[in-house]
mmCIF file of C-alpha atoms in Angstrom:
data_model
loop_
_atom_site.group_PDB
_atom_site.id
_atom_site.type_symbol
_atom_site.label_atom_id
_atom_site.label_comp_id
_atom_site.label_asym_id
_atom_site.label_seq_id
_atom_site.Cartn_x
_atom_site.Cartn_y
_atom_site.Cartn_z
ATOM 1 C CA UNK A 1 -76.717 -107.731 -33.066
ATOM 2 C CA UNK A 2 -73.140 -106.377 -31.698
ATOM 3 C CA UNK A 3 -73.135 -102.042 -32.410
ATOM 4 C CA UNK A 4 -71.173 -101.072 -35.327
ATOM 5 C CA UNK A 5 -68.674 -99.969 -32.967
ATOM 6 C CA UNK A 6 -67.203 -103.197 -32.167
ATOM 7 C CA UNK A 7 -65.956 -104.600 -35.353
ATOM 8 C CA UNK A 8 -65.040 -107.916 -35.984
ATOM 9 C CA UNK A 9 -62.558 -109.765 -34.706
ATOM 10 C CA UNK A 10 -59.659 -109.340 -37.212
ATOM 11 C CA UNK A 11 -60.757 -105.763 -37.432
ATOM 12 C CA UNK A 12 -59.910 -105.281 -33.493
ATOM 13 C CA UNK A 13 -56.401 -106.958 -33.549
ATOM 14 C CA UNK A 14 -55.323 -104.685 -36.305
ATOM 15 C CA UNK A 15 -56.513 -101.866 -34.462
ATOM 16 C CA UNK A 16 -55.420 -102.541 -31.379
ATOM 17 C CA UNK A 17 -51.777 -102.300 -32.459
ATOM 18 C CA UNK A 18 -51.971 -99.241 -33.600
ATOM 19 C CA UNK A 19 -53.931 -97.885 -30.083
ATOM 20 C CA UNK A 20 -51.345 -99.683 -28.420
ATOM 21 C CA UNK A 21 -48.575 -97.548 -30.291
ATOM 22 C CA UNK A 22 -50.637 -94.199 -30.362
ATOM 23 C CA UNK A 23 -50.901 -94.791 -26.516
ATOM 24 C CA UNK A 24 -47.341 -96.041 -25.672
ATOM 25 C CA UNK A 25 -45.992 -92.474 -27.780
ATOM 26 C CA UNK A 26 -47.133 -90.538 -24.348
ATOM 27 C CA UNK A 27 -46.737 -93.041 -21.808
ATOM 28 C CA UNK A 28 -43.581 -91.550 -20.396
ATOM 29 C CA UNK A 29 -45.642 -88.481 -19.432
ATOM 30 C CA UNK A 30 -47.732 -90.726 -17.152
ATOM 31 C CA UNK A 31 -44.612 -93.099 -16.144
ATOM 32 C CA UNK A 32 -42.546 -89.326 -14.826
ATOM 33 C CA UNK A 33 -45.724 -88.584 -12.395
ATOM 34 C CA UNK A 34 -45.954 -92.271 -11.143
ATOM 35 C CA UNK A 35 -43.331 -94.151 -11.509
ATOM 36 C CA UNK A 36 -44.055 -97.478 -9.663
ATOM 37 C CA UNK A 37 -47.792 -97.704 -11.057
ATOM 38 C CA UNK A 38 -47.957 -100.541 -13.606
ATOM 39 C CA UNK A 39 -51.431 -100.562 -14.914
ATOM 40 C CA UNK A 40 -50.983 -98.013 -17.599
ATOM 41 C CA UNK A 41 -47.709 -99.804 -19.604
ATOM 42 C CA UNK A 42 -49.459 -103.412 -18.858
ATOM 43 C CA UNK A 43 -52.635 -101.918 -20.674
ATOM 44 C CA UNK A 44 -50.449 -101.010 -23.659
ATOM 45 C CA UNK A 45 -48.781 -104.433 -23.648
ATOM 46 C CA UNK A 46 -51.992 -106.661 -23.355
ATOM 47 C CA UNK A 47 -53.170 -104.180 -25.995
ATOM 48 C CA UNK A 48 -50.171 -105.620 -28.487
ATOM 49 C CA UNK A 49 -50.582 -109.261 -27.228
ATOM 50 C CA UNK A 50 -54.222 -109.095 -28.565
ATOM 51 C CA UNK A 51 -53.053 -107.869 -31.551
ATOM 52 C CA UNK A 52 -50.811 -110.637 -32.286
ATOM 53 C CA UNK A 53 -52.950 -113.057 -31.274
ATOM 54 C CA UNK A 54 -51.808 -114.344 -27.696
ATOM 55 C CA UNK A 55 -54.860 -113.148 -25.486
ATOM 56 C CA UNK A 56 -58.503 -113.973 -26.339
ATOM 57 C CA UNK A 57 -61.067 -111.362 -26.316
ATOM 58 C CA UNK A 58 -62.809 -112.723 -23.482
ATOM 59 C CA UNK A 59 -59.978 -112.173 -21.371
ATOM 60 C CA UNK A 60 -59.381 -108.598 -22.051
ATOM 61 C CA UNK A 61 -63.400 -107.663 -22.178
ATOM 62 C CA UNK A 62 -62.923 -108.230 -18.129
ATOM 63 C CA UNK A 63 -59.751 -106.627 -17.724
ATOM 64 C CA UNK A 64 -60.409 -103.494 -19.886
ATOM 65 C CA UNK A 65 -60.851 -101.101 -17.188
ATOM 66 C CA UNK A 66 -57.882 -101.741 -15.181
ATOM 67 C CA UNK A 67 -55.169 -99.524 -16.943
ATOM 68 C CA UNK A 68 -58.114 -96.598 -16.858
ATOM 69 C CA UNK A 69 -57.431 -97.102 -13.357
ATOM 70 C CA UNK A 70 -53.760 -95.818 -13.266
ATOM 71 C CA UNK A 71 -55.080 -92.295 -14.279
ATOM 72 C CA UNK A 72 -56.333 -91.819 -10.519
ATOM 73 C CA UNK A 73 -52.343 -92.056 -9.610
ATOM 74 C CA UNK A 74 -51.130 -89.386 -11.805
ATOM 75 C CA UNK A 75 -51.225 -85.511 -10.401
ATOM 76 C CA UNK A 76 -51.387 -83.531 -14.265
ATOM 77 C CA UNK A 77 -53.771 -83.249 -16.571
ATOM 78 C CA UNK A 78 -51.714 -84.688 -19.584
ATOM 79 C CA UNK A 79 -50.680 -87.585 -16.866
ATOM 80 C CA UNK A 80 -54.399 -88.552 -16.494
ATOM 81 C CA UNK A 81 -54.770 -88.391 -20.358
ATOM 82 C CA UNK A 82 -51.875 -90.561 -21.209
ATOM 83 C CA UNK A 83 -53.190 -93.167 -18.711
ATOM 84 C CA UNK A 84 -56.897 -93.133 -20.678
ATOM 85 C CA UNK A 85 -54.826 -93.606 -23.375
ATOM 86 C CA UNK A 86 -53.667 -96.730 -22.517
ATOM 87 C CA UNK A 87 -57.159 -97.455 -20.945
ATOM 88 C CA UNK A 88 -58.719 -96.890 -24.270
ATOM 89 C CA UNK A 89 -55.904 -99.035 -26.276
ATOM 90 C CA UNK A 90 -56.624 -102.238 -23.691
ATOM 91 C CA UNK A 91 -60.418 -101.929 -24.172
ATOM 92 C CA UNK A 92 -59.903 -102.381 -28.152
ATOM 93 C CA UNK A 93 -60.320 -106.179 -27.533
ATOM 94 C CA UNK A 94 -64.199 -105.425 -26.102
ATOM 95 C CA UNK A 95 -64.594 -102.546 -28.913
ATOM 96 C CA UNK A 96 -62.876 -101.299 -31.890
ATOM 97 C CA UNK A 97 -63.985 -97.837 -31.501
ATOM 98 C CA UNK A 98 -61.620 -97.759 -28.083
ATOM 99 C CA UNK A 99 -58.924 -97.240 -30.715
ATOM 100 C CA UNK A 100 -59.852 -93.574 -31.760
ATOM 101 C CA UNK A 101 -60.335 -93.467 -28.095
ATOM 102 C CA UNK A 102 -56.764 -94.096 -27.616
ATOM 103 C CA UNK A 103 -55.522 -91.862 -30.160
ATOM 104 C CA UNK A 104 -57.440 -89.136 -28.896
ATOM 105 C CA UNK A 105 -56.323 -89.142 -25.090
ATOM 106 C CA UNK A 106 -52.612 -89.242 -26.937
ATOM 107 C CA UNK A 107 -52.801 -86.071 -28.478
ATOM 108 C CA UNK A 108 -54.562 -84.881 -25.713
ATOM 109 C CA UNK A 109 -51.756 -86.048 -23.349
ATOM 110 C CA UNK A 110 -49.181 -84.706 -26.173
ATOM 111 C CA UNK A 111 -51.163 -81.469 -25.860
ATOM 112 C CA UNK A 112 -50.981 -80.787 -22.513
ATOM 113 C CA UNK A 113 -47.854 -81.904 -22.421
ATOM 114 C CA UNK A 114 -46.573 -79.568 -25.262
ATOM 115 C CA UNK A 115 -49.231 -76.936 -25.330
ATOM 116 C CA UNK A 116 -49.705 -75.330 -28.917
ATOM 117 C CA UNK A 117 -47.975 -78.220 -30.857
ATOM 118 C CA UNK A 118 -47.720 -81.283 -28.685
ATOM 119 C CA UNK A 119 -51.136 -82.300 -30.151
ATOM 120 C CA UNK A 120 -50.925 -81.210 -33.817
ATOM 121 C CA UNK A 121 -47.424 -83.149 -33.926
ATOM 122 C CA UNK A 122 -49.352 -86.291 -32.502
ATOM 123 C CA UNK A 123 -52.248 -85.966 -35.213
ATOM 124 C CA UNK A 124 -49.483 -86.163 -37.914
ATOM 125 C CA UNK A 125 -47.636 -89.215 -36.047
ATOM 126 C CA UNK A 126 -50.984 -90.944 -35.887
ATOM 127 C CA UNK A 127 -52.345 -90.439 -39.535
ATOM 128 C CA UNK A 128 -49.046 -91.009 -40.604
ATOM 129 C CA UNK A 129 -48.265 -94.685 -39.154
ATOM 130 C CA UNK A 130 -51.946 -95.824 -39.770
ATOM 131 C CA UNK A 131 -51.470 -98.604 -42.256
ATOM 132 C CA UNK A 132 -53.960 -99.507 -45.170
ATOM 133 C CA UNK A 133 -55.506 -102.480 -43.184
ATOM 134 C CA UNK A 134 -55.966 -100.268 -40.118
ATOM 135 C CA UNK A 135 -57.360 -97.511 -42.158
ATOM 136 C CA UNK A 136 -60.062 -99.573 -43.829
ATOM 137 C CA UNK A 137 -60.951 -101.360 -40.410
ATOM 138 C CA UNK A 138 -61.128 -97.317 -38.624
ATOM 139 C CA UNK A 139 -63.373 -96.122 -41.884
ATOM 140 C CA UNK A 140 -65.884 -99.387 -40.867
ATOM 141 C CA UNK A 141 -66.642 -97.151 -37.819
ATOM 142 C CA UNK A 142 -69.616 -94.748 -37.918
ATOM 143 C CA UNK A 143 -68.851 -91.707 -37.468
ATOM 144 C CA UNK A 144 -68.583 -89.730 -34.034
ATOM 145 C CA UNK A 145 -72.380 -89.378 -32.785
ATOM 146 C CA UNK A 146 -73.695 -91.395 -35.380
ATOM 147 C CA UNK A 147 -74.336 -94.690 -33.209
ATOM 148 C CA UNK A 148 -75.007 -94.417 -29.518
ATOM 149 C CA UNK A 149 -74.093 -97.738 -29.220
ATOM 150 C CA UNK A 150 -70.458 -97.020 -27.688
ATOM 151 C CA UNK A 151 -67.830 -94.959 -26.943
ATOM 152 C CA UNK A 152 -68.145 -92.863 -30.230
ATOM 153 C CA UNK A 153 -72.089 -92.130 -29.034
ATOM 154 C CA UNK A 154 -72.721 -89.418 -26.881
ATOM 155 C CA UNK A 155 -70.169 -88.988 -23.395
ATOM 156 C CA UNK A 156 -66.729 -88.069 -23.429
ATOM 157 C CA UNK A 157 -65.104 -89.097 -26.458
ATOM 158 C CA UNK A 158 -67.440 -87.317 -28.196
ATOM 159 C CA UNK A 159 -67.086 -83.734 -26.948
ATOM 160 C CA UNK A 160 -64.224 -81.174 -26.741
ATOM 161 C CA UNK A 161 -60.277 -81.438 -27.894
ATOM 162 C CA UNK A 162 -61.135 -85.971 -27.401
ATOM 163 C CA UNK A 163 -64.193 -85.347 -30.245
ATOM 164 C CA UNK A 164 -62.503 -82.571 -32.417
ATOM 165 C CA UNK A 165 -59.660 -84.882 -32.671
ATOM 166 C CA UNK A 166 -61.589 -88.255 -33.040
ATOM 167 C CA UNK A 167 -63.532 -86.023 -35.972
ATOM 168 C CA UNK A 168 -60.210 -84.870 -37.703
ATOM 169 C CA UNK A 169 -58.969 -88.782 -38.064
ATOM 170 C CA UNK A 170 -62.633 -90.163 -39.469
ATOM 171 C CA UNK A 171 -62.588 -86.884 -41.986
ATOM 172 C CA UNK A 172 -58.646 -87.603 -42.981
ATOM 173 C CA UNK A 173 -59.773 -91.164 -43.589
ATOM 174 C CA UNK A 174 -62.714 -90.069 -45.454
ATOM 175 C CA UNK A 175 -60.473 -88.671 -48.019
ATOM 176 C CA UNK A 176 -58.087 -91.010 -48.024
#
């Protein structure tokens, strides 16, 4: 039995659109501090192709690491965060639960970025340009901690600004 984490599917294209956006919003930060490193924007991009429909699941599951990868070329902080970002938004094919993942390196990388409202200005954007679908495929999630069977078990999205954030979407879709 696949962990609740991974949804279906449908569930993970619609998702993975809206990682691929959340993660694309901070993508510049990374692109300044490496310019000539691809793996970061390609992430993003196979990220939308799986949500339309023009790369199988398979495909990504092996290549879902590789945009992770570009963080090691980036000297900042928010640099490194922007490139999980788009690490997070290409493994949404493998996982669902990558999405909040993705969303939560962004305002990370928006934080660092902009310290004191760089992150809170991301949140908005985020919850904001979530659409119904993508809401009710997010809310199918358990909630952070509640299933160790992925990235929203116990690690690093789980703890710190990546798990206070991840916990701020699941409670504003809670009361949706």
């Amino acid at each position: 039995m696949p962990s609740p984490q991974t949804l279906d599917e449908p569930d993970r294209r619609l998702v993975a659109g809206w990682a691929a956006d959340c993660a694309e919003r901070v993508l510049a930060v990374f692109e300044a501090e490496a310019p000539d490193e691809p793996r970061a924007r390609d992430g993003v991009e196979r990220a939308r192709r799986f949500a339309r429909g023009e790369l199988d699941a398979a495909s990504q599951i092996r290549d879902r690491f590789i945009a992770g990868r570009a963080a090691q070329a980036a000297a900042s902080p928010a640099g490194k965060a922007a490139a999980r970002a788009a690490g997070q938004a290409s493994g949404v094919a493998h996982m669902g639960a990558h999405a909040l993942g993705a969303a939560a390196f962004a305002a990370l990388a928006a934080e660092l970025a902009a310290p004191g409202r760089g992150g809170r200005d991301e949140s908005i954007w985020q919850l904001a340009h979530m659409s119904e679908p993508v809401q009710a495929a997010l809310r199918r999630l358990p909630l952070l901690g509640e299933d160790r069977s992925g990235p929203l078990g116990p690690g690093l999205l789980a703890s710190g600004a990546l798990g206070a954030h991840i916990e701020r979407i699941q409670a504003a879709l809670a009361q949706r």
